[in-house]
Each structure stands twice: as structure tokens, then as C-alpha cells.
Short mmCIF file of C-alpha atoms in Angstrom, two decimals:
data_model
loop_
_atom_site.label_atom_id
_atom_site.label_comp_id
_atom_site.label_asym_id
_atom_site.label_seq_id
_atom_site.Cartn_x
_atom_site.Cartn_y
_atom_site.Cartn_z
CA UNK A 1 0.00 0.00 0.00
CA UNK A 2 1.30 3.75 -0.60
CA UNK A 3 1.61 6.01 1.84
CA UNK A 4 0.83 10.20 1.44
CA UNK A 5 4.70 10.30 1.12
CA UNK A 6 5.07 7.79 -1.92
CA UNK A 7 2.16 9.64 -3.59
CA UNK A 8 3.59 12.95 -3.34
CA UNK A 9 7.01 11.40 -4.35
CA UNK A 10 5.93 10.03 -7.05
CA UNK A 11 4.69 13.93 -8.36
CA UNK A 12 8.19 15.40 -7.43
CA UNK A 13 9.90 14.35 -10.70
CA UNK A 14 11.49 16.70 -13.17
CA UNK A 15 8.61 15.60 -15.47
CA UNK A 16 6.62 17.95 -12.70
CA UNK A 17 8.22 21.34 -12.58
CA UNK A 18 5.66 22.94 -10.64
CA UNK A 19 6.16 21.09 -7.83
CA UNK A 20 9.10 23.04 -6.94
CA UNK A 21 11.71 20.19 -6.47
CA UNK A 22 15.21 19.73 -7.70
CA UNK A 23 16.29 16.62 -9.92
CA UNK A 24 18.51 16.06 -7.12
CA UNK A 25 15.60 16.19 -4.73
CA UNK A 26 13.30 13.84 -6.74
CA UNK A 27 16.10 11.25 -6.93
CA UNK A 28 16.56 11.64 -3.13
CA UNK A 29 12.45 10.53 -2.32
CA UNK A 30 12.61 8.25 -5.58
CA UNK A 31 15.09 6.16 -3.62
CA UNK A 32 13.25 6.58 -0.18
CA UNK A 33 10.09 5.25 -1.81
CA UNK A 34 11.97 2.39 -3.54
CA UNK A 35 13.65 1.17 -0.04
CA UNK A 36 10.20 1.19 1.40
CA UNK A 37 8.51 -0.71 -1.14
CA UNK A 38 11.51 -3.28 -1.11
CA UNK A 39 10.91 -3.66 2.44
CA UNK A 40 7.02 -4.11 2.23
CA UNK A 41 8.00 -6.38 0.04
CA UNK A 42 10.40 -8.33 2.30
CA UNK A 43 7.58 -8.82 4.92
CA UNK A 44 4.21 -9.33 2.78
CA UNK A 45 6.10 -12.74 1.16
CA UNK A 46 6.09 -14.70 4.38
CA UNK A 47 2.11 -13.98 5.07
CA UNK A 48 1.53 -14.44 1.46
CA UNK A 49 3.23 -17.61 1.28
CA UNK A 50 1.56 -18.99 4.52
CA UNK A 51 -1.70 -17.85 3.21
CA UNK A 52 -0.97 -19.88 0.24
CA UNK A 53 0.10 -22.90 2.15
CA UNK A 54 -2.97 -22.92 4.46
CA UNK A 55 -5.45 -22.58 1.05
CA UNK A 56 -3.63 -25.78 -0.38
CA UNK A 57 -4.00 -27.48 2.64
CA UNK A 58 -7.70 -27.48 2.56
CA UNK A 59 -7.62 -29.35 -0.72
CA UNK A 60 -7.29 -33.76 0.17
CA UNK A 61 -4.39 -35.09 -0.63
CA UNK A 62 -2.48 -32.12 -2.10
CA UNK A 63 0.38 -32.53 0.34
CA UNK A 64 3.00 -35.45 0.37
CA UNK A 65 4.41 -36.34 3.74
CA UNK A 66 8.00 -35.71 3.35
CA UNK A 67 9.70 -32.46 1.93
CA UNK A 68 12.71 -30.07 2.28
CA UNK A 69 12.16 -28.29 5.27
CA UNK A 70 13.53 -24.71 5.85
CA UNK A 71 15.20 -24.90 8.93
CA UNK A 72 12.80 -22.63 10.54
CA UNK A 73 11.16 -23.96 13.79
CA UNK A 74 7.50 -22.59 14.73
CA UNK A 75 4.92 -22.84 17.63
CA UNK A 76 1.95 -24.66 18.13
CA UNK A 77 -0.47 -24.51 20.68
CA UNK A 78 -3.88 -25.44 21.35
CA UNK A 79 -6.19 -25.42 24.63
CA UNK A 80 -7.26 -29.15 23.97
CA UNK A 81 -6.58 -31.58 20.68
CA UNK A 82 -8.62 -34.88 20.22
CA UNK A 83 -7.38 -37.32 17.68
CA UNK A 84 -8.24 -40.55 16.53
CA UNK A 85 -5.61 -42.84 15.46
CA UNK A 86 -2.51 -41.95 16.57
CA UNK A 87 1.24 -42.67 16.13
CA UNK A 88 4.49 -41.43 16.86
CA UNK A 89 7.94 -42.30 15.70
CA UNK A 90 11.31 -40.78 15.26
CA UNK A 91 12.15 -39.17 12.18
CA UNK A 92 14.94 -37.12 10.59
CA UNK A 93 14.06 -34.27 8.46
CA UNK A 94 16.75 -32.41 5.67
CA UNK A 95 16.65 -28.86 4.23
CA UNK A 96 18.12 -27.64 1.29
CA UNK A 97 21.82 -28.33 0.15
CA UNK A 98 23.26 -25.30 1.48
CA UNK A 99 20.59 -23.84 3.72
CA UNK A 100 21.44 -20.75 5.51
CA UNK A 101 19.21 -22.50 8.64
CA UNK A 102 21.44 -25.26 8.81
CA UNK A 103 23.76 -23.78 11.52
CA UNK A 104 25.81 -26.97 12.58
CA UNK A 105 23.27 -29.69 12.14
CA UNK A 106 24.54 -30.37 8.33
CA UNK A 107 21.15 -30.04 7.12
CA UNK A 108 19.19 -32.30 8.79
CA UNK A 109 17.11 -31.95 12.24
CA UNK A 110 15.95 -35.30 14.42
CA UNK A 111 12.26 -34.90 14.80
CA UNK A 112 9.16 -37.19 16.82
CA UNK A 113 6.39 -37.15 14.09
CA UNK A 114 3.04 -37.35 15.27
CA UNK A 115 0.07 -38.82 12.58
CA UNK A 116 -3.32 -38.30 13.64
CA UNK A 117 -6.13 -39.72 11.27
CA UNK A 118 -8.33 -37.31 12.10
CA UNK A 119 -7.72 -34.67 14.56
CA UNK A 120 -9.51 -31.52 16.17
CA UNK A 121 -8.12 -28.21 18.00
CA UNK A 122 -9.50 -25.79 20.06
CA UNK A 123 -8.05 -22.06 20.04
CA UNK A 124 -5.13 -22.97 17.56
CA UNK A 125 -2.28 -20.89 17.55
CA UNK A 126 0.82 -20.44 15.21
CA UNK A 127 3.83 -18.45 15.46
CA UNK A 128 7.00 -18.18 13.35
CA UNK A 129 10.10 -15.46 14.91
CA UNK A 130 10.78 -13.90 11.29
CA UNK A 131 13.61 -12.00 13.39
CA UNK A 132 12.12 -9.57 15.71
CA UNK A 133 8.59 -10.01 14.58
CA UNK A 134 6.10 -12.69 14.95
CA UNK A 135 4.22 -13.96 12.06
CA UNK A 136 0.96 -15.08 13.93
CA UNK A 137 -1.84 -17.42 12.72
CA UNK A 138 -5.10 -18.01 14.63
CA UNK A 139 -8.17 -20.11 14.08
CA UNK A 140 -10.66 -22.08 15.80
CA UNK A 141 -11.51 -19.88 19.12
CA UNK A 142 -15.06 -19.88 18.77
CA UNK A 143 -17.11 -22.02 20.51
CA UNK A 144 -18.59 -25.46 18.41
CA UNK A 145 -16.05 -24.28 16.01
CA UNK A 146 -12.88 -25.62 16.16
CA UNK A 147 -10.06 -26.47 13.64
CA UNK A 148 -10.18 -30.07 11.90
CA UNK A 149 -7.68 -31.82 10.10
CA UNK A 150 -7.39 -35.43 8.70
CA UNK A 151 -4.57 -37.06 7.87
CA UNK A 152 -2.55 -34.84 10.29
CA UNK A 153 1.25 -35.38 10.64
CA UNK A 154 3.43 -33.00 12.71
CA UNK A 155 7.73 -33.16 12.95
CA UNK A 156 8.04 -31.96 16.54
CA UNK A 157 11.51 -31.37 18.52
CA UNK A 158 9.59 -30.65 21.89
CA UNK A 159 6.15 -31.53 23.21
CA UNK A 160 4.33 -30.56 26.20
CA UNK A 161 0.87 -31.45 27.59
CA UNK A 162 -1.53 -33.41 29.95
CA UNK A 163 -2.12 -36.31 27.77
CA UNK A 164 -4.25 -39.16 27.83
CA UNK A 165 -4.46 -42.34 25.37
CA UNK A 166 -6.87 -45.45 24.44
CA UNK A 167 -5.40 -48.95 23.57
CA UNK A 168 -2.47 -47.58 23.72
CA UNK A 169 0.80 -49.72 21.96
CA UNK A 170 4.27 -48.97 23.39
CA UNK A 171 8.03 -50.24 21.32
CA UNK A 172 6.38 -50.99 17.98
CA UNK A 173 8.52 -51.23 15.13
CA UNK A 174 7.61 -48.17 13.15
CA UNK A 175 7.17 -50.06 9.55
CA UNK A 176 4.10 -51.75 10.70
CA UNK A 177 1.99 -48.95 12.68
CA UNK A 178 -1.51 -48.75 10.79
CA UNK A 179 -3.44 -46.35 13.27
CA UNK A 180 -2.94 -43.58 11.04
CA UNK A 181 -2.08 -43.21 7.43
CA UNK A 182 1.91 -43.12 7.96
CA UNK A 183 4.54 -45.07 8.76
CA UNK A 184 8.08 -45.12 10.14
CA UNK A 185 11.50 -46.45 8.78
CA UNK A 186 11.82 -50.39 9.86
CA UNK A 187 13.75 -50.79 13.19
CA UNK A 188 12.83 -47.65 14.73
CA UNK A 189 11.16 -47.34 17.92
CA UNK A 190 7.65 -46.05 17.82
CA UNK A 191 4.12 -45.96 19.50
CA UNK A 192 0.12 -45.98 18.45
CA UNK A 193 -3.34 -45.58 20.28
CA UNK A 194 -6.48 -45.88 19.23
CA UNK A 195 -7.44 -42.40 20.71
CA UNK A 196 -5.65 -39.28 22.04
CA UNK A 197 -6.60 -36.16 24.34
CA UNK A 198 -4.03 -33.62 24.99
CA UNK A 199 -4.83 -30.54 27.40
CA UNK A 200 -2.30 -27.21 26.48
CA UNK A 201 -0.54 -28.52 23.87
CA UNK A 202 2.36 -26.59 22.93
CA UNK A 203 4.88 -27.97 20.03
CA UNK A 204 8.10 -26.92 18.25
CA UNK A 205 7.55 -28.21 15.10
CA UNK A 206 9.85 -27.98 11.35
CA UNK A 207 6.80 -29.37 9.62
CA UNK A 208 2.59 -30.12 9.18
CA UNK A 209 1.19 -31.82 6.60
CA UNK A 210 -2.17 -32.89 6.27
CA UNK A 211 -5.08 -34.23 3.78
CA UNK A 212 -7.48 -31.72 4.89
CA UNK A 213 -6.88 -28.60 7.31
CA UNK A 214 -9.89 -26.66 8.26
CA UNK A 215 -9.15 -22.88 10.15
CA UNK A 216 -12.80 -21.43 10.89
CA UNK A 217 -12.07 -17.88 12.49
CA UNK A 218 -8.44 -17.52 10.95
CA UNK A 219 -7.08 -14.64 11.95
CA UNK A 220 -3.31 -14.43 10.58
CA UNK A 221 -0.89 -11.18 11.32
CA UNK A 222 1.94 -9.69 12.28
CA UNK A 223 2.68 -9.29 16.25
CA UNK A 224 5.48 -9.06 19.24
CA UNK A 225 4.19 -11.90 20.94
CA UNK A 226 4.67 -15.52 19.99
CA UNK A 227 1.99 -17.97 20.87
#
């Protein structure tokens, strides 16, 4: 959007001579206006893209379950999440060749994913640190409305909550959990339950797919505060 100063630099040019500005001047505000747009720029691409991602997330089966991540951990919380089928296994996610997130892990980040075959949220929150800001997504605070997803998986490197299971299954080999549409590498340690109920979740997570993702209420901005 333009402010009143990029409209009135825009009529200081030496195309304008009545406006009473130099050449000098008008390349002076030119410049000012340009380094403002390029920053508007800079911060409308993450909330664009996010915006994006949520749209194609609504559409079954448009996500695949593995994909570069970029290196960028973000926060998840919810007052209460019911799921049924669940499973959980270790996992290692990879970024780019060459990602400027990859710090000293070499690229690749050892995750718990979570599968949920059909899962539901109350007062969703989202938050990414884009370095110094927050870019903030909301959804699913109103009552008899909250968020729904099927097919949910989640890469998590921390977990917190008062959780409770059904038939729960403890130490199976990841290649043969069928609770949920996903499955681990053979010879890794995992776990399934029927059902799950978690009270303030909070997650850090590198990645979410899902089949479908419902958001009723979203609400997604810019703000100081992380979820």
C-alpha cells in the first residue's frame, strides 16, 4: 500500500516542474520510496506464502508427507486436541543443500512425528520469529467451532501437555503402525493408540502436513508476541 509520502514522491519528478523540487531532490524521495517498497516487500512474502500454504491445505491429498524443510522452527499450541488414530515415531528431516538455517546440524534436524487420522483443535495458535517479529496465525476460538484436520502429521523437537491415550501400543517397530495413514523407517522405535486427548498442547515443530486442514475464524498477522 502507498503512503501520502510515496504519492507525493511520485509527483516530485522533473517531469513535474511545478512542484518546486530539484532533480537532485526527486532522486533523493525516488530512492526513499523504492527502499520502502523493497521492504514491504520483504515482509508481505512470508504472510503471502503462509496464506498460500494454508489454502492448499484445505484441498485432500495435495500434500506429500515428506519435503525439504527450511530450517525454521514454529509454535503450536492449542487449549485441547482430540485425535483418533494416533502414532508417533522418530524421524529425521533435511533442508536444502546449502541452507542458511542449517547452523551446525549439516542439514538435517531429528524430529518425533506425530500422525493423527483425524484430529480436532481448540483455540489454535501459530507463530514463526521472522527475526524480531512474529508472524501469527489463529483459528478455531469460537465455541462449536474448532479447527479439523485429517490425515494430520506433525515433525516436533519438543512436546508438552496433559495427555491421555486409548489402547495404547508402546516399542512398535515403526514399519508396521496402521493407526494412522503413515509409517516409520523399519527398526525404529515407535508408539500408536487408538485415541488421544491432549490438554495445552504446545509444540516446536519444522513441519505439518495434512489431507485436509480446516481454520474457521483464521485470523493471521503480524505481532510481538509468539503464541
Amino acid at each position: 500500500m502507498a503512503s501520502s509520502s510515496d504519492t507525493s514522491s511520485t509527483a516530485h519528478t522533473p517531469e513535474n516542474p511545478e512542484s518546486g523540487s530539484t532533480p537532485e531532490t526527486s532522486e533523493k524521495t525516488g530512492r526513499r520510496g523504492q527502499v520502502r517498497l523493497r521492504r514491504a516487500a520483504v515482509m508481505a512474502v512470508p504472510a503471502a506464502a503462509i496464506a498460500a500454504t494454508l489454502a492448499i491445505l484445505t484441498a485432500e491429498g495435495a500434500l506429500g508427507v515428506q519435503f525439504a524443510i527450511s530450517g525454521m522452527p514454529f509454535t503450536v499450541t492449542a487449549t485441547s486436541m482430540d485425535g483418533t488414530g494416533f502414532e508417533q515415531f522418530g524421524n529425521l528431516d533435511s533442508m536444502i543443500e546449502n541452507s542458511p538455517n542449517q547452523g551446525d546440524t549439516g542439514g538435517q534436524v531429528l524430529v518425533v512425528t506425530s500422525a493423527i487420522k483425524e484430529a480436532t483443535l481448540v483455540k489454535l495458535c501459530q507463530s514463526v520469529d521472522l527475526g524480531g517479529i512474529n508472524l501469527v496465525i489463529r483459528a478455531g476460538a469460537a465455541k462449536g467451532h474448532p479447527v479439523t484436520a485429517t490425515d494430520l502429521t506433525t515433525d516436533s523437537t519438543q512436546m508438552s501437555g496433559n495427555a491421555e491415550f486409548t489402547e495404547i501400543e508402546i516399542g512398535n517397530d515403526a514399519s508396521t503402525l496402521d493407526r494412522a495413514n503413515a509409517k516409520g523407517n523399519p527398526g525404529v522405535f515407535s508408539q500408536q493408540a487408538k485415541t488421544v486427548h491432549i490438554d495445552d498442547l504446545r509444540q516446536t515443530n519444522y513441519a505439518t502436513t495434512a489431507g485436509i486442514f480446516k481454520l474457521p475464524g483464521l485470523k493471521l498477522g503480524f505481532s510481538d508476541e509468539a503464541c
